[in-house]
Coordinates of C-alpha atoms in Angstrom, one line a residue:
M1 CA 92.1 220.2 192.4
I2 CA 92.0 216.6 190.8
G3 CA 93.2 214.2 192.5
P4 CA 95.5 211.5 191.7
G5 CA 95.3 208.7 188.7
H6 CA 92.7 206.4 190.5
E7 CA 90.6 209.4 191.7
L8 CA 90.4 210.6 188.1
E9 CA 89.4 206.9 186.6
R10 CA 86.8 206.8 190.0
R11 CA 84.9 209.7 188.3
V12 CA 85.0 209.1 185.2
V13 CA 83.5 206.1 185.5
G14 CA 81.0 206.8 188.0
A15 CA 79.9 209.8 185.2
V16 CA 79.0 207.1 182.8
L17 CA 77.1 204.9 185.4
R18 CA 75.4 208.2 186.1
A19 CA 74.5 209.6 182.3
P20 CA 75.7 206.8 179.9
G21 CA 75.7 208.8 176.9
L22 CA 78.9 210.4 177.8
L23 CA 80.5 207.0 176.6
A24 CA 79.8 207.6 173.5
E25 CA 82.0 211.0 173.8
T26 CA 85.3 209.3 174.7
D27 CA 87.2 206.4 173.2
L28 CA 88.9 205.3 176.1
E29 CA 89.8 201.5 176.2
P30 CA 89.9 199.5 179.2
A31 CA 93.5 199.2 179.2
A32 CA 93.6 203.2 179.9
F33 CA 92.8 202.4 183.5
G34 CA 95.5 201.8 185.9
H35 CA 93.8 201.2 188.8
A36 CA 92.7 197.3 188.5
P37 CA 88.9 197.3 189.5
H38 CA 87.9 200.3 187.3
R39 CA 89.6 198.2 183.8
P40 CA 86.6 195.8 184.2
A41 CA 84.0 198.2 185.1
W42 CA 84.5 200.2 182.3
D43 CA 84.6 197.0 180.2
A44 CA 81.2 196.3 181.9
L45 CA 79.8 199.2 181.0
R46 CA 80.9 199.3 177.2
R47 CA 79.5 195.7 176.6
V48 CA 76.1 196.7 178.5
Q49 CA 75.9 199.3 176.3
A50 CA 77.1 197.8 173.1
A51 CA 73.9 195.2 173.9
G52 CA 71.4 197.9 173.7
D53 CA 70.6 197.1 177.4
P54 CA 70.4 199.8 179.6
V55 CA 73.4 201.1 181.7
E56 CA 71.9 200.3 185.3
L57 CA 73.9 199.4 188.2
Q58 CA 72.6 195.5 188.4
L59 CA 73.0 194.9 184.8
V60 CA 76.3 196.6 184.7
G61 CA 77.8 194.2 187.9
H62 CA 76.3 191.0 186.3
A63 CA 77.9 191.9 183.3
M64 CA 81.1 192.2 185.6
G65 CA 80.1 188.4 186.5
G66 CA 82.8 187.1 189.0
R67 CA 85.5 190.2 189.0
L68 CA 82.5 192.2 190.6
D69 CA 83.3 190.3 194.1
A70 CA 87.1 191.1 193.6
C71 CA 86.4 195.1 192.9
G72 CA 84.3 195.0 196.0
G73 CA 80.5 193.8 195.5
S74 CA 77.8 196.0 194.5
M75 CA 79.1 198.7 197.1
F76 CA 82.3 199.2 194.8
L77 CA 79.6 200.7 192.0
A78 CA 77.6 202.5 194.4
N79 CA 80.7 204.3 195.2
L80 CA 81.8 204.8 192.1
L81 CA 78.3 206.5 191.5
A82 CA 78.6 208.7 194.2
D83 CA 82.3 210.0 193.1
A84 CA 81.1 211.0 189.8
V85 CA 82.1 213.8 188.2
T86 CA 79.9 216.3 186.4
T87 CA 78.8 215.9 183.0
V88 CA 80.6 219.5 182.1
A89 CA 84.0 218.5 183.4
F90 CA 83.8 215.0 182.1
D91 CA 85.9 215.6 179.0
R92 CA 88.3 217.3 181.2
H93 CA 88.7 214.2 183.0
A94 CA 88.6 211.8 180.4
A95 CA 91.4 213.4 178.7
L96 CA 93.5 213.2 181.9
V97 CA 92.8 209.4 182.3
A98 CA 94.4 209.3 178.8
E99 CA 97.6 211.1 179.6
H100 CA 98.0 209.0 183.1
A101 CA 97.7 205.6 180.6
L102 CA 100.0 207.5 177.9
R103 CA 102.6 208.0 180.8
R104 CA 102.3 204.3 182.2
R105 CA 103.2 203.3 178.6
L106 CA 106.1 205.7 178.1
R107 CA 107.4 204.8 181.7
A108 CA 107.1 200.8 180.7
A109 CA 109.0 201.4 177.7
L110 CA 112.0 202.7 179.0
V111 CA 112.0 200.3 181.5
S112 CA 111.9 197.9 178.8
A113 CA 114.4 199.8 176.9
L114 CA 116.7 200.3 179.5
A115 CA 117.0 196.2 180.5
H116 CA 118.0 195.7 176.7
C117 CA 120.6 198.1 177.7
D118 CA 121.8 195.7 180.2
V119 CA 122.6 192.6 177.8
P120 CA 125.9 193.0 177.0
E121 CA 125.6 190.7 173.9
M122 CA 123.1 192.9 172.1
P123 CA 125.0 195.7 170.1
T124 CA 124.6 199.0 170.7
A125 CA 122.6 200.4 167.2
D126 CA 120.3 197.6 168.0
C127 CA 119.4 198.7 171.6
I128 CA 118.7 202.1 169.7
D129 CA 116.4 200.9 167.5
R130 CA 114.8 199.0 169.9
A131 CA 114.4 201.6 172.7
E132 CA 113.1 203.9 169.7
R133 CA 110.6 201.1 168.8
L134 CA 109.3 200.8 172.2
I135 CA 108.4 204.4 172.3
R136 CA 107.0 204.8 169.5
D137 CA 104.8 201.8 170.0
A138 CA 103.8 203.6 173.3
L139 CA 103.2 207.1 171.7
E140 CA 101.2 205.4 168.5
R141 CA 98.8 204.4 171.0
R142 CA 97.2 207.4 171.8
A143 CA 93.4 208.1 170.8
T144 CA 93.3 209.0 167.1
R145 CA 90.8 211.7 165.7
G146 CA 88.2 209.2 165.9
P147 CA 84.7 209.0 163.8
V148 CA 83.9 212.1 162.3
P149 CA 80.9 213.4 160.3
I150 CA 80.7 213.1 156.7
G151 CA 79.7 217.1 156.4
E152 CA 82.8 218.2 158.3
L153 CA 84.9 215.8 156.2
L154 CA 83.6 217.3 152.8
R155 CA 83.8 220.7 153.8
E156 CA 87.5 219.8 154.6
T157 CA 87.9 218.4 151.0
L158 CA 86.3 221.5 149.9
A159 CA 88.3 223.5 151.4
G160 CA 91.6 222.0 149.8
I161 CA 89.9 222.1 146.4
R162 CA 89.7 225.9 146.6
A163 CA 93.4 226.0 148.1
T164 CA 94.1 224.0 145.1
R165 CA 92.6 226.6 142.4
D166 CA 94.1 229.3 144.5
G167 CA 97.7 228.1 143.6
H168 CA 98.5 226.5 147.1
S169 CA 98.4 222.9 146.1
V170 CA 99.5 220.5 149.0
A171 CA 101.5 218.3 146.2
V172 CA 105.0 218.1 145.8
P173 CA 106.3 218.3 141.9
M174 CA 108.6 216.4 140.6
G175 CA 110.2 219.0 138.4
L176 CA 109.3 217.2 135.2
P177 CA 106.2 218.7 133.6
D178 CA 104.8 215.8 132.0
L179 CA 105.0 213.9 135.4
D180 CA 103.7 216.4 137.3
T181 CA 100.6 216.9 134.6
M182 CA 99.9 213.2 134.9
T183 CA 99.7 212.9 138.5
A184 CA 97.7 216.4 139.2
G185 CA 100.8 218.3 140.4
G186 CA 103.1 215.8 142.0
M187 CA 103.2 213.5 145.0
R188 CA 101.0 214.3 147.8
P189 CA 101.0 214.0 151.7
G190 CA 100.3 210.8 153.2
E191 CA 101.5 209.0 149.4
L192 CA 104.1 206.6 149.2
W193 CA 105.8 206.2 145.9
I194 CA 108.2 203.6 144.4
L195 CA 110.9 204.7 142.3
A196 CA 112.3 201.6 140.2
A197 CA 114.4 200.6 137.3
R198 CA 117.1 197.8 136.0
P199 CA 120.5 198.8 137.1
S200 CA 122.0 201.7 135.4
V201 CA 118.8 203.1 134.0
G202 CA 118.8 206.5 136.4
K203 CA 116.7 205.9 139.4
S204 CA 119.2 207.5 141.5
A205 CA 119.4 210.4 139.5
L206 CA 115.7 210.9 139.4
A207 CA 115.7 210.9 142.8
V208 CA 118.2 213.3 143.6
Q209 CA 116.9 215.9 140.6
V210 CA 113.3 215.7 142.6
A211 CA 115.0 215.8 145.7
E212 CA 116.9 219.1 144.1
H213 CA 113.6 220.6 143.2
V214 CA 111.4 220.1 146.0
A215 CA 114.5 221.7 148.2
T216 CA 115.6 224.8 145.6
H217 CA 112.1 225.8 145.6
G218 CA 111.6 226.1 149.2
G219 CA 110.7 222.8 150.6
R220 CA 112.6 220.9 153.0
V221 CA 113.9 217.4 152.2
L222 CA 115.3 214.6 153.7
L223 CA 117.2 212.4 151.4
H224 CA 118.8 208.8 152.8
S225 CA 121.4 207.3 150.2
L226 CA 122.1 204.2 151.1
E227 CA 124.5 203.2 148.2
M228 CA 125.9 206.4 147.0
P229 CA 129.0 208.0 149.3
G230 CA 128.7 211.5 149.9
V231 CA 131.6 212.5 148.0
Q232 CA 129.5 211.0 144.6
L233 CA 126.3 212.4 145.9
G234 CA 127.6 215.7 145.9
Q235 CA 129.3 215.6 142.3
R236 CA 126.1 214.9 140.8
I237 CA 124.4 217.8 142.3
L238 CA 127.2 219.8 141.1
S239 CA 127.5 218.8 137.9
G240 CA 125.7 221.2 135.2
P241 CA 125.8 223.2 132.0
G242 CA 129.7 223.4 131.2
T243 CA 131.2 221.1 133.8
P244 CA 130.3 218.0 133.2
L245 CA 130.5 214.8 135.9
Q246 CA 133.5 213.0 134.5
R247 CA 135.2 216.5 134.2
L248 CA 134.1 216.9 138.2
R249 CA 135.3 213.1 139.1
S250 CA 139.0 213.8 137.1
G251 CA 139.2 217.5 138.6
H252 CA 140.4 218.5 135.3
V253 CA 138.4 221.4 135.9
T254 CA 139.3 225.4 134.8
P255 CA 139.7 228.0 137.2
G256 CA 136.6 229.7 135.5
E257 CA 134.5 226.3 135.9
L258 CA 135.7 226.0 139.4
D259 CA 134.0 229.9 139.9
T260 CA 130.8 228.2 138.3
L261 CA 130.9 225.3 140.9
E262 CA 131.7 228.0 143.9
A263 CA 128.3 229.6 142.7
R264 CA 126.4 226.6 143.0
V265 CA 127.7 225.6 146.4
A266 CA 126.5 229.2 147.3
G267 CA 123.1 228.5 145.8
H268 CA 122.4 225.5 147.7
A269 CA 123.8 226.8 151.1
T270 CA 120.4 228.5 152.1
T271 CA 118.9 225.2 150.6
R272 CA 116.9 223.3 153.3
W273 CA 118.2 219.5 152.2
W274 CA 119.4 216.7 154.5
V275 CA 121.6 214.3 153.4
D276 CA 122.1 210.9 155.4
T277 CA 124.5 208.5 153.9
T278 CA 124.6 205.7 156.7
P279 CA 125.0 202.6 155.0
G280 CA 122.6 200.0 156.3
I281 CA 120.6 201.7 158.2
A282 CA 117.5 200.7 160.0
V283 CA 113.6 201.7 159.2
Q284 CA 113.9 203.1 162.7
G285 CA 116.4 205.1 161.9
I286 CA 115.1 206.8 159.0
R287 CA 111.6 207.4 160.8
S288 CA 113.7 208.8 163.8
A289 CA 115.2 211.4 161.7
A290 CA 112.4 212.6 160.1
R291 CA 110.5 213.0 163.4
R292 CA 113.6 215.3 164.8
L293 CA 113.2 217.3 161.8
S294 CA 109.5 217.7 161.2
S295 CA 109.5 218.6 164.8
R296 CA 111.4 222.3 164.0
E297 CA 109.4 222.7 160.9
P298 CA 107.4 220.2 158.5
L299 CA 109.9 218.4 156.2
A300 CA 108.2 218.3 152.4
L301 CA 109.6 214.9 150.9
V302 CA 111.4 212.0 152.4
V303 CA 113.6 210.2 150.0
V304 CA 115.0 206.6 150.3
D305 CA 117.7 205.1 148.0
Y306 CA 117.5 202.2 148.1
L307 CA 114.4 200.3 149.7
Q308 CA 116.6 196.8 149.6
L309 CA 119.5 198.0 151.8
V310 CA 117.5 199.4 154.6
R311 CA 118.1 197.3 157.4
G312 CA 114.5 195.4 158.8
E313 CA 113.7 193.4 161.7
K314 CA 115.7 190.7 162.2
G315 CA 115.1 187.2 162.2
I316 CA 112.6 187.0 159.8
P317 CA 112.3 186.0 156.2
R318 CA 114.5 188.8 153.8
E319 CA 110.7 189.1 152.4
Q320 CA 109.3 190.1 155.8
Q321 CA 111.6 191.8 156.1
V322 CA 111.1 194.5 152.9
A323 CA 107.3 194.4 154.2
G324 CA 108.2 195.5 157.3
V325 CA 110.0 198.5 155.7
S326 CA 107.7 199.4 153.2
R327 CA 104.9 199.2 155.8
E328 CA 106.7 201.6 158.3
L329 CA 107.5 204.0 155.4
K330 CA 103.8 203.8 154.5
A331 CA 103.3 204.8 158.1
L332 CA 105.5 207.6 158.3
T333 CA 103.8 209.2 155.4
L334 CA 100.7 209.1 157.1
E335 CA 102.4 210.3 160.6
L336 CA 104.4 213.3 159.7
G337 CA 101.9 214.5 156.7
L338 CA 104.4 214.1 153.9
P339 CA 105.1 212.1 150.5
V340 CA 107.8 209.7 150.6
L341 CA 109.9 208.7 147.8
L342 CA 110.7 204.8 147.7
L343 CA 113.8 203.6 145.2
A344 CA 113.3 200.0 145.0
Q345 CA 115.2 196.9 142.4
L346 CA 113.3 194.8 140.0
N347 CA 113.7 190.9 140.7
R348 CA 116.0 189.0 137.9
D349 CA 113.0 188.7 135.6
G350 CA 112.1 192.4 135.8
A351 CA 116.1 193.1 135.3
K352 CA 116.4 191.4 131.9
A353 CA 116.5 194.0 129.3
G354 CA 114.2 194.2 126.2
R355 CA 110.5 194.6 128.2
R356 CA 108.7 197.1 130.1
P357 CA 109.0 196.4 133.5
E358 CA 105.5 195.7 135.5
L359 CA 104.6 195.4 138.8
H360 CA 105.2 191.8 139.2
D361 CA 108.9 192.6 138.2
L362 CA 109.3 194.7 141.9
R363 CA 111.6 192.7 143.9
E364 CA 109.9 191.2 147.1
S365 CA 106.8 193.2 145.4
G366 CA 103.9 191.5 147.5
A367 CA 103.2 193.9 150.3
V368 CA 105.4 197.1 148.6
E369 CA 103.0 197.1 145.7
Q370 CA 100.2 197.0 147.9
D371 CA 101.8 199.9 150.3
A372 CA 102.5 202.0 147.1
D373 CA 99.9 205.0 146.8
G374 CA 102.2 205.4 143.2
V375 CA 104.5 203.2 141.4
L376 CA 107.0 204.9 138.6
F377 CA 109.3 202.9 136.3
L378 CA 112.4 203.8 134.3
H379 CA 112.8 202.2 131.4
R380 CA 115.3 202.3 128.7
P381 CA 113.7 201.1 125.1
G382 CA 116.8 201.2 123.0
E383 CA 120.6 200.2 123.5
A384 CA 122.2 200.6 126.6
G385 CA 123.7 204.2 126.4
T386 CA 120.9 205.9 124.6
T387 CA 119.6 209.0 126.0
D388 CA 116.1 208.1 125.3
V389 CA 113.9 207.0 129.1
E390 CA 110.7 205.9 129.3
A391 CA 108.9 206.9 132.6
I392 CA 105.8 204.4 133.4
V393 CA 103.5 205.3 135.6
A394 CA 102.2 201.9 136.3
K395 CA 99.8 202.4 139.4
Q396 CA 98.4 205.7 140.6
R397 CA 96.0 205.2 143.2
M398 CA 94.0 208.6 142.9
G399 CA 95.1 209.1 138.9
P400 CA 95.6 208.2 135.4
C401 CA 98.5 205.1 134.5
G402 CA 100.3 205.8 131.3
I403 CA 104.0 206.4 129.7
R404 CA 105.4 209.6 129.4
A405 CA 109.3 210.3 127.3
L406 CA 111.8 211.6 129.1
V407 CA 115.5 212.1 127.7
F408 CA 118.5 212.0 130.0
D409 CA 121.6 213.8 129.8
P410 CA 124.4 211.6 130.7
S411 CA 127.0 214.7 131.3
R412 CA 124.7 216.8 133.9
V413 CA 122.9 213.4 135.4
R414 CA 119.8 215.2 134.6
F415 CA 116.1 214.1 132.9
G416 CA 114.2 216.5 130.9
C417 CA 110.9 215.8 129.0
R418 CA 110.9 215.3 125.7
A419 CA 108.8 217.4 122.9
G420 CA 106.4 215.6 121.1
P421 CA 103.4 212.7 121.5
Q422 CA 104.2 210.4 124.3
S423 CA 106.5 207.1 124.0
G424 CA 105.3 204.2 122.6
G425 CA 101.9 206.1 121.4
E426 CA 100.4 204.2 124.5
S427 CA 97.2 205.8 125.4
E428 CA 96.5 206.5 129.2
R429 CA 94.6 203.9 131.5
R430 CA 91.7 204.5 133.3
E431 CA 92.5 206.6 136.8
G432 CA 93.2 204.7 140.0
G433 CA 93.9 201.9 138.1
R434 CA 97.4 199.6 137.2
W435 CA 99.4 199.9 134.1

């Protein structure tokens, strides 16, 4: 029968004293040990081994310094050695020590969260955000996969290549063939894509179109629309051939058109697409919603419209808040293994008409540009109201950059690819480059 936490810790520390090679089989940190004397002993073991010295009681005791007497002197180390768990059982005992450490962190997070609930001046929404952040931080400190042999990594990579060749790609297509070709199939798990444009060029329309394409092809999608009310979003989705958006907004639809709309509503009834139009939602709320949905079945895509409306951490400059939101959403892509499509505004210079936007035109752009795996700009080169739009892949970490010509249908609020050579005759840039 395995004993309580401090007994587990004694056996793990003792096992490494007896067989120092076991230290390479665990990534336990000194903080993982809840019983005070075990932390300096574990720290000393790690430092002795890191120095290349033999792990002997005398050297470990010397490395502990004055902390050894506080722990009980040389008899303390001798007792640890006597209580060592067997080599065969070491992995299980080390895993249980890690689980005990996680429970302590979780308990401390919950106590802190409860304390915030007792502060009358703190808004309830802030209490929820703080609690989620504390719990998330506690959970994210769990042991990671750690170093893996390069051979294992390459075997996994080859398996992915084979799966893609056989038609089982993990890429999430945007639904526009020219862009999907340039991105080798679409956005990939772990990628943060930025979609930016001047006002009224169509970034929200394209984001909704991409979300709809993924959802109607079997993917589970979460869309956070912080600017557009749900009714407007619904009208855009229902608009289509024979039912232009303006007709839907005015209500001037015939009985036959109503039947068409009913059919479209029925067609979306089985799609797994969730929409959240909460204004000013905090980035923690976005992560929480994504986690909840992914706990049932993995999401294929998260769309956030748009970055500058997401509430960041209070009490810091706005640019740092935006950087924090960008960093949190990039972390979400890695945590849940999905792409995030994040819409963003351009700064004042970038919002001026007449020239193609560039990476430095992203509003509060420093961290956003750095976090992004891909940046897609929409640019209307002609007069306002023209249907010709350039899709500019200005950054793609794992592929080429370049421009593709799109056409916008304002009645259906949809984009399509324009036939013929790419707009402007621009050649593609090098892979992994920037525009």
